[in-house]
């Protein structure tokens, strides 16, 4: 029988909950742009990273 393991956040880890809750909607809204930018960064050639929109 495998050992039972229980995980929880430390008090320091819990301080990240509020920033992560703010980040999640931003990531959902901007995730496609981030993926596109990452893909463009993999392409050879000059780039300045500026958004056109």
GROMACS .gro file of N, CA, C and O in nm, residues 9-20:
model
   48
    9UNK      N    1   0.015   2.460   0.111
    9UNK     CA    2   0.102   2.575   0.092
    9UNK      C    3   0.152   2.627   0.226
    9UNK      O    4   0.079   2.627   0.325
   10UNK      N    5   0.275   2.674   0.224
   10UNK     CA    6   0.329   2.741   0.342
   10UNK      C    7   0.267   2.880   0.351
   10UNK      O    8   0.199   2.927   0.258
   11UNK      N    9   0.292   2.951   0.460
   11UNK     CA   10   0.241   3.088   0.470
   11UNK      C   11   0.301   3.175   0.360
   11UNK      O   12   0.232   3.261   0.305
   12UNK      N   13   0.426   3.151   0.324
   12UNK     CA   14   0.487   3.226   0.213
   12UNK      C   15   0.418   3.191   0.082
   12UNK      O   16   0.387   3.279   0.002
   13UNK      N   17   0.392   3.064   0.059
   13UNK     CA   18   0.323   3.022  -0.063
   13UNK      C   19   0.184   3.081  -0.073
   13UNK      O   20   0.138   3.118  -0.182
   14UNK      N   21   0.115   3.093   0.041
   14UNK     CA   22  -0.020   3.151   0.041
   14UNK      C   23  -0.018   3.298  -0.001
   14UNK      O   24  -0.117   3.349  -0.052
   15UNK      N   25   0.096   3.366   0.016
   15UNK     CA   26   0.103   3.507  -0.026
   15UNK      C   27   0.096   3.520  -0.178
   15UNK      O   28   0.072   3.628  -0.229
   16UNK      N   29   0.115   3.410  -0.249
   16UNK     CA   30   0.105   3.412  -0.396
   16UNK      C   31  -0.038   3.397  -0.446
   16UNK      O   32  -0.064   3.420  -0.565
   17UNK      N   33  -0.131   3.358  -0.361
   17UNK     CA   34  -0.267   3.332  -0.408
   17UNK      C   35  -0.331   3.454  -0.472
   17UNK      O   36  -0.388   3.446  -0.580
   18UNK      N   37  -0.322   3.569  -0.408
   18UNK     CA   38  -0.385   3.690  -0.463
   18UNK      C   39  -0.323   3.731  -0.597
   18UNK      O   40  -0.396   3.755  -0.694
   19UNK      N   41  -0.189   3.737  -0.608
   19UNK     CA   42  -0.133   3.771  -0.740
   19UNK      C   43  -0.169   3.669  -0.848
   19UNK      O   44  -0.195   3.706  -0.962
   20UNK      N   45  -0.171   3.541  -0.812
   20UNK     CA   46  -0.206   3.439  -0.912
   20UNK      C   47  -0.353   3.449  -0.954
   20UNK      O   48  -0.386   3.427  -1.071
   0.00000   0.00000   0.00000
